[in-house]
Amino acid sequence: MLTILGFTMIATFLVLIMLKKMSPIAALVLIPALFCVFVGKGAHLGDYVIDGVTSLAPTAAMLMFAIVYFGVMIDVGLFDPIVRGILRFCKADPLRIVVGTAVLAAIVSLDGDGSTTFMITVSAMYPLYKRLKMSLVVMTGVAAMANGVMNTLPWGGPTARAATALKLDASDIFVPMIPALAVGLVFVIALAYVLGRRERTRLGVLTLDDVLVEEKTAGSETVLVGAGAEKTPRNGSTTGTGPVASPAPGGGSGSGTDADRPQPPFDETPDRTPDETPDGDFQGLDPHRATLRPKLYWFNALLTVVLLTAMIMELLPIPVLFLLGAATALTVNFPHMPDQKARIGAHAENVLNVSGMVFAAAVFTGVLQGTGMVDHMAEWLVANIPDGMGPHMAFVTGVLSIPLTYFMSNDGFYFGIVPVLAEAGAAHGVSPLEIARASLVGQPLHMSSPLVPAVYVLVGMAKVEFGDHTRFVVKWAALTSLVVLGAGILFGIV
């Protein structure tokens, strides 16, 4: 009974958000609460929710301060050279832009944190997608799949969990998987190429001059992601993005109060859009925004390197590291209180959206685990593996990892399911190392799971509905996982 209710609850949630009948936050809270009552454990709902919130509170804290930290780093211009390089490569070619999205997401994913990857990738690429009227779900889907493949790094989480659960060395799991994961990454880039060609066919081959002239005629908006620029709504509207004030140059020092600095409106510079430089180059982030701190560039770069190094070496808990990093970045770059308040306010919407999603997801995971639904679902799946598949348990593990890591947290899968699969495999002579490697296969799809907080950073900053992202990415991410599994079998790794 619990097995049926568990699968029904997950299916109901996915259908409602993909059909846009409920918002993700409402669905994450109300559907599990309703099913908790159906199970007959409504009296324990409070305990389940508190347990879920307790387990996800450190993640919510990490995301809150990570958004502030990287938002400030984007404001002060730390990533502008990377953005300019990507934009020079992409120009106004949809194919190059989609491929550039995959490459950028893969490179940034080396830090092992999905939220960081999505913040930087969206901040760099969103203005181009918006300006060229490209599909934003292509951006979120490609970024999520590239990050999913790279999420298997030993410091990314899944590999460490598999090693801990089966008492193995992480390097023994990861290093042999590198060829298969490389094939998976190449597949994501090839898929980005195909999707980019599709976008190029839909939009035609554009030049920057065509786009900029069209926007001057139409009075189009300027889109700045993460730059923290003040926005002036059109027609008194309080939603969407309107024309963005173009900050006056001169905010390059580490002092001064940019919150009170007068800024000329967009219409006062009719000869050049805020995203266009005098030589006609497209700029994703305003190169003259008042929040830039060029004199502190190397300090901010060193601070970021130290922060990421400490995170990889686990010198302190990640939420504590980002809390300290955000406080330091705000204090040094914006020593005046009005400036600090302005920066926090500029990123408050993203912080609220993401933290709200995380705590709503805590209700979903709390009910799934507290009622025992997730355990019954896993036991049912394992019990229904045919006896003849015993010698092929590594392959079975790889296949099961695709749906299970989507419907379950990584902790639940690696500490609850993988040991059971490893025991079943050991009875047929299958090495625990093969089981551990195969368990990594589902990560490209896992990164788009509604139980992964980082995905809400991605869709929130890209202004994409979670249901639209899910409809687009599931088939491609599942195919990517199967490619990794096939490569692992072909190379004799799994």
Coordinates of C-alpha atoms in Angstrom, one line a residue:
M1 CA 0.0 0.0 0.0
L2 CA 2.7 2.4 1.0
T3 CA 4.6 1.6 -2.3
I4 CA 1.5 2.5 -4.4
L5 CA 0.9 5.7 -2.4
G6 CA 4.5 6.7 -2.7
F7 CA 4.6 6.3 -6.5
T8 CA 1.2 8.0 -6.8
M9 CA 2.3 11.0 -4.7
I10 CA 5.4 11.5 -6.8
A11 CA 3.4 11.1 -10.0
T12 CA 0.7 13.6 -8.8
F13 CA 3.4 16.1 -7.9
L14 CA 5.1 15.9 -11.3
V15 CA 1.9 16.0 -13.3
L16 CA 0.5 19.1 -11.5
I17 CA 3.7 21.1 -11.8
M18 CA 4.3 20.1 -15.5
L19 CA 0.7 21.1 -16.3
K20 CA 1.1 24.3 -14.3
K21 CA -1.9 23.5 -12.1
M22 CA 0.1 24.3 -9.0
S23 CA 3.3 26.2 -8.2
P24 CA 6.2 24.1 -7.1
I25 CA 6.2 25.5 -3.6
A26 CA 2.5 24.8 -3.1
A27 CA 2.8 21.3 -4.7
L28 CA 5.8 20.4 -2.5
V29 CA 3.9 21.3 0.6
L30 CA 0.2 20.4 0.0
I31 CA 0.5 17.1 -1.9
P32 CA 2.7 15.3 0.7
A33 CA 0.6 16.7 3.5
L34 CA -2.5 15.3 1.8
F35 CA -0.9 11.9 1.2
C36 CA 0.3 11.8 4.8
V37 CA -3.3 12.0 5.9
F38 CA -4.2 9.2 3.4
V39 CA -1.6 7.0 4.9
G40 CA -3.2 7.5 8.3
K41 CA -0.2 9.3 9.8
G42 CA -1.6 12.9 9.7
A43 CA -1.0 13.2 13.5
H44 CA 2.8 12.8 12.8
L45 CA 2.9 15.4 10.0
G46 CA 4.5 18.0 12.2
D47 CA 7.3 15.6 13.2
Y48 CA 8.0 14.6 9.6
V49 CA 8.2 18.2 8.5
I50 CA 10.5 19.3 11.3
D51 CA 12.7 16.3 10.6
G52 CA 12.8 17.3 6.9
V53 CA 13.5 21.0 7.7
T54 CA 16.2 20.0 10.2
S55 CA 18.0 17.9 7.6
L56 CA 17.8 20.6 4.8
A57 CA 18.4 23.7 7.0
P58 CA 22.2 23.6 6.4
T59 CA 21.6 23.4 2.6
A60 CA 19.2 26.3 2.8
A61 CA 21.7 28.3 4.7
M62 CA 24.5 27.4 2.3
L63 CA 22.3 28.5 -0.7
M64 CA 21.3 31.8 0.9
F65 CA 24.8 32.9 1.6
A66 CA 26.2 31.4 -1.6
I67 CA 23.7 33.5 -3.6
V68 CA 24.8 36.6 -1.8
Y69 CA 28.5 35.8 -2.1
F70 CA 28.5 35.0 -5.8
G71 CA 25.9 37.8 -6.5
V72 CA 28.4 40.3 -4.9
M73 CA 31.3 38.8 -7.0
I74 CA 29.2 39.3 -10.1
D75 CA 28.3 42.8 -9.1
V76 CA 32.0 43.8 -8.5
G77 CA 33.1 42.3 -11.8
L78 CA 35.0 39.2 -10.8
F79 CA 33.5 37.1 -13.6
D80 CA 33.4 39.8 -16.3
P81 CA 36.6 38.5 -18.1
I82 CA 35.1 35.0 -18.3
V83 CA 31.8 36.5 -19.5
R84 CA 33.5 38.6 -22.1
G85 CA 35.5 35.6 -23.4
I86 CA 32.3 33.5 -23.7
L87 CA 30.5 36.3 -25.4
R88 CA 33.3 36.8 -27.9
F89 CA 33.2 33.1 -28.7
C90 CA 29.4 33.0 -28.9
K91 CA 28.7 36.3 -30.7
A92 CA 25.1 36.2 -31.8
D93 CA 25.1 32.6 -33.1
P94 CA 22.5 30.5 -31.3
L95 CA 24.6 27.3 -32.0
R96 CA 27.7 28.8 -30.4
I97 CA 25.7 30.1 -27.5
V98 CA 24.2 26.7 -26.6
V99 CA 27.5 25.0 -26.9
G100 CA 29.1 27.8 -24.9
T101 CA 26.5 27.2 -22.2
A102 CA 27.5 23.5 -21.9
V103 CA 31.3 24.3 -21.9
L104 CA 30.9 27.0 -19.3
A105 CA 28.7 24.9 -17.0
A106 CA 31.2 22.0 -17.2
I107 CA 34.2 24.2 -16.4
V108 CA 32.5 25.9 -13.5
S109 CA 31.3 22.6 -12.2
L110 CA 34.9 21.7 -11.2
D111 CA 34.2 23.4 -7.9
G112 CA 31.8 20.6 -7.1
D113 CA 28.8 22.8 -6.2
G114 CA 25.7 22.9 -8.4
S115 CA 24.4 26.2 -7.1
T116 CA 27.6 28.0 -7.9
T117 CA 27.7 26.6 -11.3
F118 CA 24.1 27.7 -12.1
M119 CA 24.6 31.2 -10.7
I120 CA 27.7 31.8 -12.8
T121 CA 26.4 30.1 -16.0
V122 CA 23.0 31.9 -15.9
S123 CA 24.6 35.3 -15.1
A124 CA 26.8 34.9 -18.2
M125 CA 24.4 33.4 -20.7
Y126 CA 20.9 34.7 -19.7
P127 CA 21.4 38.1 -21.3
L128 CA 22.3 36.5 -24.7
Y129 CA 19.4 34.1 -24.6
K130 CA 17.0 36.9 -23.7
R131 CA 18.4 39.3 -26.2
L132 CA 18.2 36.8 -29.1
K133 CA 14.8 35.4 -28.0
M134 CA 16.3 31.9 -27.6
S135 CA 14.6 29.2 -25.6
L136 CA 15.5 29.6 -21.9
V137 CA 14.7 25.9 -21.2
V138 CA 17.5 25.0 -23.6
M139 CA 19.9 27.0 -21.4
T140 CA 18.6 25.4 -18.1
G141 CA 18.5 21.9 -19.6
V142 CA 22.0 22.0 -21.0
A143 CA 23.5 23.6 -17.9
A144 CA 21.8 21.0 -15.7
M145 CA 23.0 18.0 -17.8
A146 CA 26.6 19.3 -18.0
N147 CA 26.6 19.8 -14.2
G148 CA 25.1 16.4 -13.6
V149 CA 28.0 14.7 -15.4
M150 CA 30.6 16.7 -13.6
N151 CA 28.7 16.2 -10.3
T152 CA 30.4 12.8 -10.1
L153 CA 33.7 14.4 -9.1
P154 CA 35.0 13.0 -5.7
W155 CA 34.3 16.3 -4.0
G156 CA 30.9 16.7 -5.6
G157 CA 29.0 14.4 -3.3
P158 CA 27.7 11.2 -5.0
T159 CA 31.1 9.5 -5.3
A160 CA 32.0 10.3 -1.7
R161 CA 28.6 8.9 -0.6
A162 CA 29.1 5.7 -2.6
A163 CA 32.6 5.3 -1.1
T164 CA 31.3 5.8 2.4
A165 CA 28.3 3.5 2.0
L166 CA 30.4 0.6 0.6
K167 CA 33.6 1.3 2.6
L168 CA 35.6 1.9 -0.6
D169 CA 38.2 4.5 -1.7
A170 CA 36.7 7.3 -3.7
S171 CA 39.6 7.4 -6.2
D172 CA 39.0 3.7 -6.9
I173 CA 35.5 4.5 -7.8
F174 CA 36.0 7.7 -9.8
V175 CA 39.3 7.3 -11.7
P176 CA 38.2 4.2 -13.7
M177 CA 34.9 6.0 -14.5
I178 CA 36.7 9.0 -16.2
P179 CA 36.5 7.6 -19.8
A180 CA 32.7 6.9 -19.5
L181 CA 32.1 10.3 -17.9
A182 CA 34.1 11.9 -20.6
V183 CA 31.9 10.2 -23.2
G184 CA 28.9 11.5 -21.3
L185 CA 30.3 15.1 -21.3
V186 CA 31.1 14.8 -25.1
F187 CA 27.5 13.7 -25.6
V188 CA 26.1 16.7 -23.7
I189 CA 28.2 19.0 -25.9
A190 CA 27.1 17.2 -29.0
L191 CA 23.5 17.5 -27.8
A192 CA 24.1 21.2 -27.2
Y193 CA 25.3 21.4 -30.8
V194 CA 22.1 19.8 -32.1
L195 CA 19.9 22.0 -29.9
G196 CA 21.9 25.0 -31.0
R197 CA 21.3 24.1 -34.7
R198 CA 17.6 23.8 -33.9
E199 CA 17.6 27.3 -32.3
R200 CA 19.6 28.7 -35.3
T201 CA 17.1 27.2 -37.7
R202 CA 14.2 28.7 -35.7
L203 CA 15.7 32.1 -35.3
G204 CA 17.9 32.3 -38.4
V205 CA 21.5 33.4 -38.5
L206 CA 21.7 36.7 -36.7
T207 CA 24.4 39.4 -36.4
L208 CA 24.9 41.7 -33.4
D209 CA 24.0 44.7 -35.6
D210 CA 20.7 43.1 -36.6
V211 CA 19.8 42.4 -33.0
L212 CA 20.8 45.8 -31.7
V213 CA 19.1 47.7 -34.5
E214 CA 15.9 45.7 -33.9
E215 CA 15.9 46.4 -30.2
K216 CA 16.5 50.1 -30.7
T217 CA 13.4 50.2 -33.0
A218 CA 11.3 48.2 -30.5
G219 CA 12.6 49.9 -27.4
S220 CA 13.6 46.6 -26.0
E221 CA 14.6 46.0 -22.4
T222 CA 18.2 45.5 -21.2
V223 CA 18.6 42.3 -19.2
L224 CA 21.2 42.2 -16.5
V225 CA 21.5 39.1 -14.4
G226 CA 23.2 39.3 -11.0
A227 CA 24.4 42.8 -11.6
G228 CA 22.1 44.2 -9.1
A229 CA 21.1 47.2 -11.2
E230 CA 18.0 49.1 -10.3
K231 CA 15.0 48.4 -12.5
T232 CA 12.3 50.9 -13.5
P233 CA 9.0 49.2 -14.3
R234 CA 7.1 50.1 -17.4
N235 CA 3.6 51.5 -17.1
G236 CA 3.8 51.3 -13.3
S237 CA 4.1 47.5 -13.5
T238 CA 5.8 45.8 -10.6
T239 CA 6.5 42.5 -12.5
G240 CA 8.9 41.5 -15.1
T241 CA 12.0 43.5 -16.2
G242 CA 11.8 47.0 -17.5
P243 CA 14.4 49.4 -18.8
V244 CA 17.4 49.3 -16.7
A245 CA 19.1 52.5 -15.5
S246 CA 22.6 52.7 -16.9
P247 CA 25.0 53.5 -14.0
A248 CA 27.4 56.3 -14.5
P249 CA 31.0 55.3 -14.9
G250 CA 33.3 55.8 -12.0
G251 CA 32.3 53.1 -9.5
G252 CA 35.6 51.4 -9.8
S253 CA 37.1 52.1 -6.4
G254 CA 36.4 50.3 -3.3
S255 CA 34.8 53.3 -1.7
G256 CA 31.8 55.6 -2.4
T257 CA 28.1 55.1 -2.0
D258 CA 26.6 53.7 -5.2
A259 CA 23.1 53.5 -3.6
D260 CA 22.7 57.3 -3.8
R261 CA 24.6 58.0 -7.0
P262 CA 22.3 59.5 -9.7
Q263 CA 22.0 57.4 -12.8
P264 CA 20.8 58.6 -16.2
P265 CA 17.8 56.7 -17.6
F266 CA 18.1 54.5 -20.7
D267 CA 16.3 57.0 -22.9
E268 CA 19.0 59.6 -22.4
T269 CA 21.5 57.5 -24.5
P270 CA 19.6 56.8 -27.7
D271 CA 22.6 56.2 -29.8
R272 CA 23.8 53.1 -27.9
T273 CA 22.1 50.5 -25.9
P274 CA 23.5 49.8 -22.4
D275 CA 24.7 46.4 -23.6
E276 CA 26.6 47.8 -26.6
T277 CA 30.1 49.2 -26.3
P278 CA 31.3 52.0 -28.5
D279 CA 32.9 49.5 -30.9
G280 CA 29.7 47.5 -31.2
D281 CA 30.5 44.6 -29.0
F282 CA 27.6 42.9 -27.1
Q283 CA 28.0 43.0 -23.3
G284 CA 26.0 40.6 -21.1
L285 CA 26.8 42.5 -18.0
D286 CA 26.9 46.3 -18.0
P287 CA 30.7 47.2 -18.2
H288 CA 30.0 50.6 -16.6
R289 CA 27.8 49.5 -13.6
A290 CA 28.5 51.4 -10.5
T291 CA 29.1 48.3 -8.4
L292 CA 32.4 47.4 -10.2
R293 CA 35.5 47.3 -8.0
P294 CA 38.5 46.9 -10.4
K295 CA 41.0 47.9 -7.7
L296 CA 39.8 45.0 -5.6
Y297 CA 39.7 42.5 -8.4
W298 CA 42.7 40.4 -7.2
F299 CA 41.5 40.5 -3.6
N300 CA 38.1 39.1 -4.7
A301 CA 39.8 36.5 -6.9
L302 CA 42.0 35.3 -4.0
L303 CA 39.0 35.3 -1.6
T304 CA 37.1 33.1 -4.1
V305 CA 40.0 30.7 -4.6
V306 CA 40.5 30.4 -0.8
L307 CA 36.8 29.8 -0.3
L308 CA 36.5 27.1 -3.0
T309 CA 39.8 25.5 -1.8
A310 CA 38.5 25.4 1.8
M311 CA 35.2 23.9 0.6
I312 CA 36.9 21.1 -1.4
M313 CA 39.2 20.4 1.6
E314 CA 36.3 20.5 4.0
L315 CA 38.1 22.8 6.4
L316 CA 34.8 24.0 7.7
P317 CA 31.1 23.2 6.9
I318 CA 30.1 24.7 3.6
P319 CA 27.3 26.9 5.1
V320 CA 29.9 28.4 7.5
L321 CA 32.4 29.0 4.7
F322 CA 29.8 30.9 2.6
L323 CA 28.5 32.8 5.5
L324 CA 32.1 34.0 6.3
G325 CA 32.8 34.7 2.6
A326 CA 29.6 36.7 2.1
A327 CA 30.3 38.8 5.2
T328 CA 33.9 39.5 4.1
A329 CA 33.0 40.3 0.5
L330 CA 30.3 42.8 1.5
T331 CA 32.5 44.5 4.1
V332 CA 35.5 44.9 1.9
N333 CA 33.8 45.8 -1.4
F334 CA 31.0 47.9 0.1
P335 CA 32.2 49.4 3.4
H336 CA 29.3 51.8 3.7
M337 CA 26.0 50.5 5.2
P338 CA 23.7 51.9 2.4
D339 CA 25.8 50.0 -0.2
Q340 CA 25.6 46.8 1.7
K341 CA 21.9 47.1 2.1
A342 CA 21.5 47.8 -1.6
R343 CA 23.5 44.7 -2.5
I344 CA 21.6 42.4 -0.2
G345 CA 18.4 43.9 -1.4
A346 CA 19.4 43.3 -5.1
H347 CA 19.7 39.6 -4.4
A348 CA 16.9 39.2 -1.9
E349 CA 14.4 37.9 -4.4
N350 CA 16.7 35.0 -5.4
V351 CA 17.5 34.2 -1.8
L352 CA 13.8 34.1 -0.9
N353 CA 12.7 32.0 -3.8
V354 CA 15.5 29.4 -3.4
S355 CA 15.3 29.1 0.4
G356 CA 11.5 28.9 0.2
M357 CA 11.8 26.0 -2.3
V358 CA 14.3 24.2 -0.1
F359 CA 12.0 24.4 3.0
A360 CA 9.0 23.3 0.9
A361 CA 11.0 20.4 -0.4
A362 CA 11.7 19.5 3.2
V363 CA 8.0 18.7 3.6
F364 CA 8.1 16.4 0.6
T365 CA 11.2 14.5 1.7
G366 CA 10.1 14.5 5.3
V367 CA 6.8 12.8 4.5
L368 CA 8.4 10.4 2.0
Q369 CA 10.9 9.2 4.6
G370 CA 8.9 9.5 7.7
T371 CA 5.9 7.5 6.5
G372 CA 8.2 4.8 5.2
M373 CA 7.1 5.3 1.6
V374 CA 10.6 5.6 0.2
D375 CA 11.7 2.4 1.9
H376 CA 8.8 0.4 0.6
M377 CA 9.3 1.8 -2.9
A378 CA 13.0 0.8 -2.8
E379 CA 12.3 -2.6 -1.4
W380 CA 9.7 -3.3 -4.0
L381 CA 12.0 -2.3 -6.8
V382 CA 14.9 -4.5 -5.5
A383 CA 12.6 -7.4 -4.8
N384 CA 11.3 -7.4 -8.4
I385 CA 14.7 -7.7 -10.0
P386 CA 14.7 -11.1 -11.8
D387 CA 17.0 -13.8 -10.4
G388 CA 18.6 -14.2 -13.8
M389 CA 19.9 -10.6 -13.6
G390 CA 22.1 -11.3 -10.6
P391 CA 25.4 -11.6 -12.5
H392 CA 24.4 -8.3 -14.2
M393 CA 23.7 -6.4 -11.0
A394 CA 26.1 -3.6 -12.0
F395 CA 24.0 -3.0 -15.1
V396 CA 20.8 -3.2 -13.0
T397 CA 22.2 -0.7 -10.5
G398 CA 23.0 1.7 -13.3
V399 CA 19.5 1.5 -14.8
L400 CA 17.9 1.8 -11.4
S401 CA 20.1 4.8 -10.5
I402 CA 18.4 6.9 -13.2
P403 CA 14.8 6.9 -11.7
L404 CA 15.8 6.4 -8.1
T405 CA 18.2 9.3 -7.9
Y406 CA 15.5 11.5 -9.4
F407 CA 12.8 10.5 -7.0
M408 CA 15.1 10.2 -3.9
S409 CA 17.8 12.2 -2.3
N410 CA 21.4 11.1 -2.9
D411 CA 21.6 10.2 0.8
G412 CA 18.6 7.9 0.6
F413 CA 19.8 6.2 -2.6
Y414 CA 23.5 5.8 -1.6
F415 CA 23.0 4.9 2.0
G416 CA 19.7 3.0 1.7
I417 CA 19.6 1.3 -1.7
V418 CA 23.2 0.9 -3.0
P419 CA 24.3 -1.3 0.0
V420 CA 21.3 -3.7 -0.7
L421 CA 22.2 -3.8 -4.4
A422 CA 25.9 -4.4 -3.5
E423 CA 24.9 -7.4 -1.3
A424 CA 22.8 -8.9 -4.0
G425 CA 25.6 -8.4 -6.5
A426 CA 28.2 -10.0 -4.2
A427 CA 26.1 -13.2 -4.0
H428 CA 26.7 -13.5 -7.8
G429 CA 30.4 -12.4 -7.8
V430 CA 29.8 -8.8 -8.8
S431 CA 32.4 -6.5 -7.2
P432 CA 31.2 -3.6 -4.9
L433 CA 33.4 -1.3 -7.0
E434 CA 31.3 -2.1 -10.1
I435 CA 28.1 -1.4 -8.1
A436 CA 29.5 1.9 -6.8
R437 CA 30.6 3.0 -10.3
A438 CA 27.3 2.1 -11.8
S439 CA 25.4 4.0 -9.1
L440 CA 26.9 7.3 -10.5
V441 CA 25.1 6.9 -13.8
G442 CA 21.9 8.6 -12.8
Q443 CA 23.5 12.0 -11.8
P444 CA 22.7 13.9 -15.1
L445 CA 19.0 13.4 -14.4
H446 CA 19.4 13.8 -10.6
M447 CA 20.5 17.4 -11.0
S448 CA 17.0 18.3 -12.3
S449 CA 15.2 16.4 -9.5
P450 CA 12.6 18.5 -7.6
L451 CA 14.5 17.3 -4.4
V452 CA 17.7 19.0 -5.5
P453 CA 17.8 22.6 -4.1
A454 CA 20.3 23.8 -6.7
V455 CA 17.8 23.3 -9.5
Y456 CA 15.6 26.0 -8.0
V457 CA 18.6 28.4 -8.3
L458 CA 18.8 27.5 -12.0
V459 CA 15.2 27.9 -12.9
G460 CA 14.7 30.9 -10.6
M461 CA 17.6 33.0 -12.0
A462 CA 16.6 31.9 -15.6
K463 CA 13.0 32.8 -14.9
V464 CA 11.8 29.4 -16.2
E465 CA 8.9 27.5 -14.8
F466 CA 10.1 24.3 -13.1
G467 CA 7.4 22.3 -15.0
D468 CA 8.7 23.6 -18.4
H469 CA 12.3 22.7 -17.4
T470 CA 11.2 19.2 -16.3
R471 CA 9.3 18.5 -19.5
F472 CA 12.3 19.5 -21.6
V473 CA 15.2 18.0 -19.7
V474 CA 14.0 14.6 -18.4
K475 CA 14.2 12.8 -21.8
W476 CA 17.6 14.3 -22.7
A477 CA 19.1 13.8 -19.2
A478 CA 17.9 10.2 -19.1
L479 CA 19.5 9.6 -22.5
T480 CA 22.8 11.1 -21.2
S481 CA 22.7 8.7 -18.3
L482 CA 22.2 5.8 -20.6
V483 CA 25.1 6.9 -22.7
V484 CA 27.4 7.0 -19.7
L485 CA 26.1 3.5 -18.7
G486 CA 26.7 2.2 -22.2
A487 CA 30.2 3.7 -22.3
G488 CA 31.0 2.1 -18.9
I489 CA 29.9 -1.3 -20.2
L490 CA 31.8 -0.9 -23.4
F491 CA 35.0 0.0 -21.6
G492 CA 34.6 -2.8 -19.1
I493 CA 34.3 -0.4 -16.2
V494 CA 30.8 -1.5 -15.1

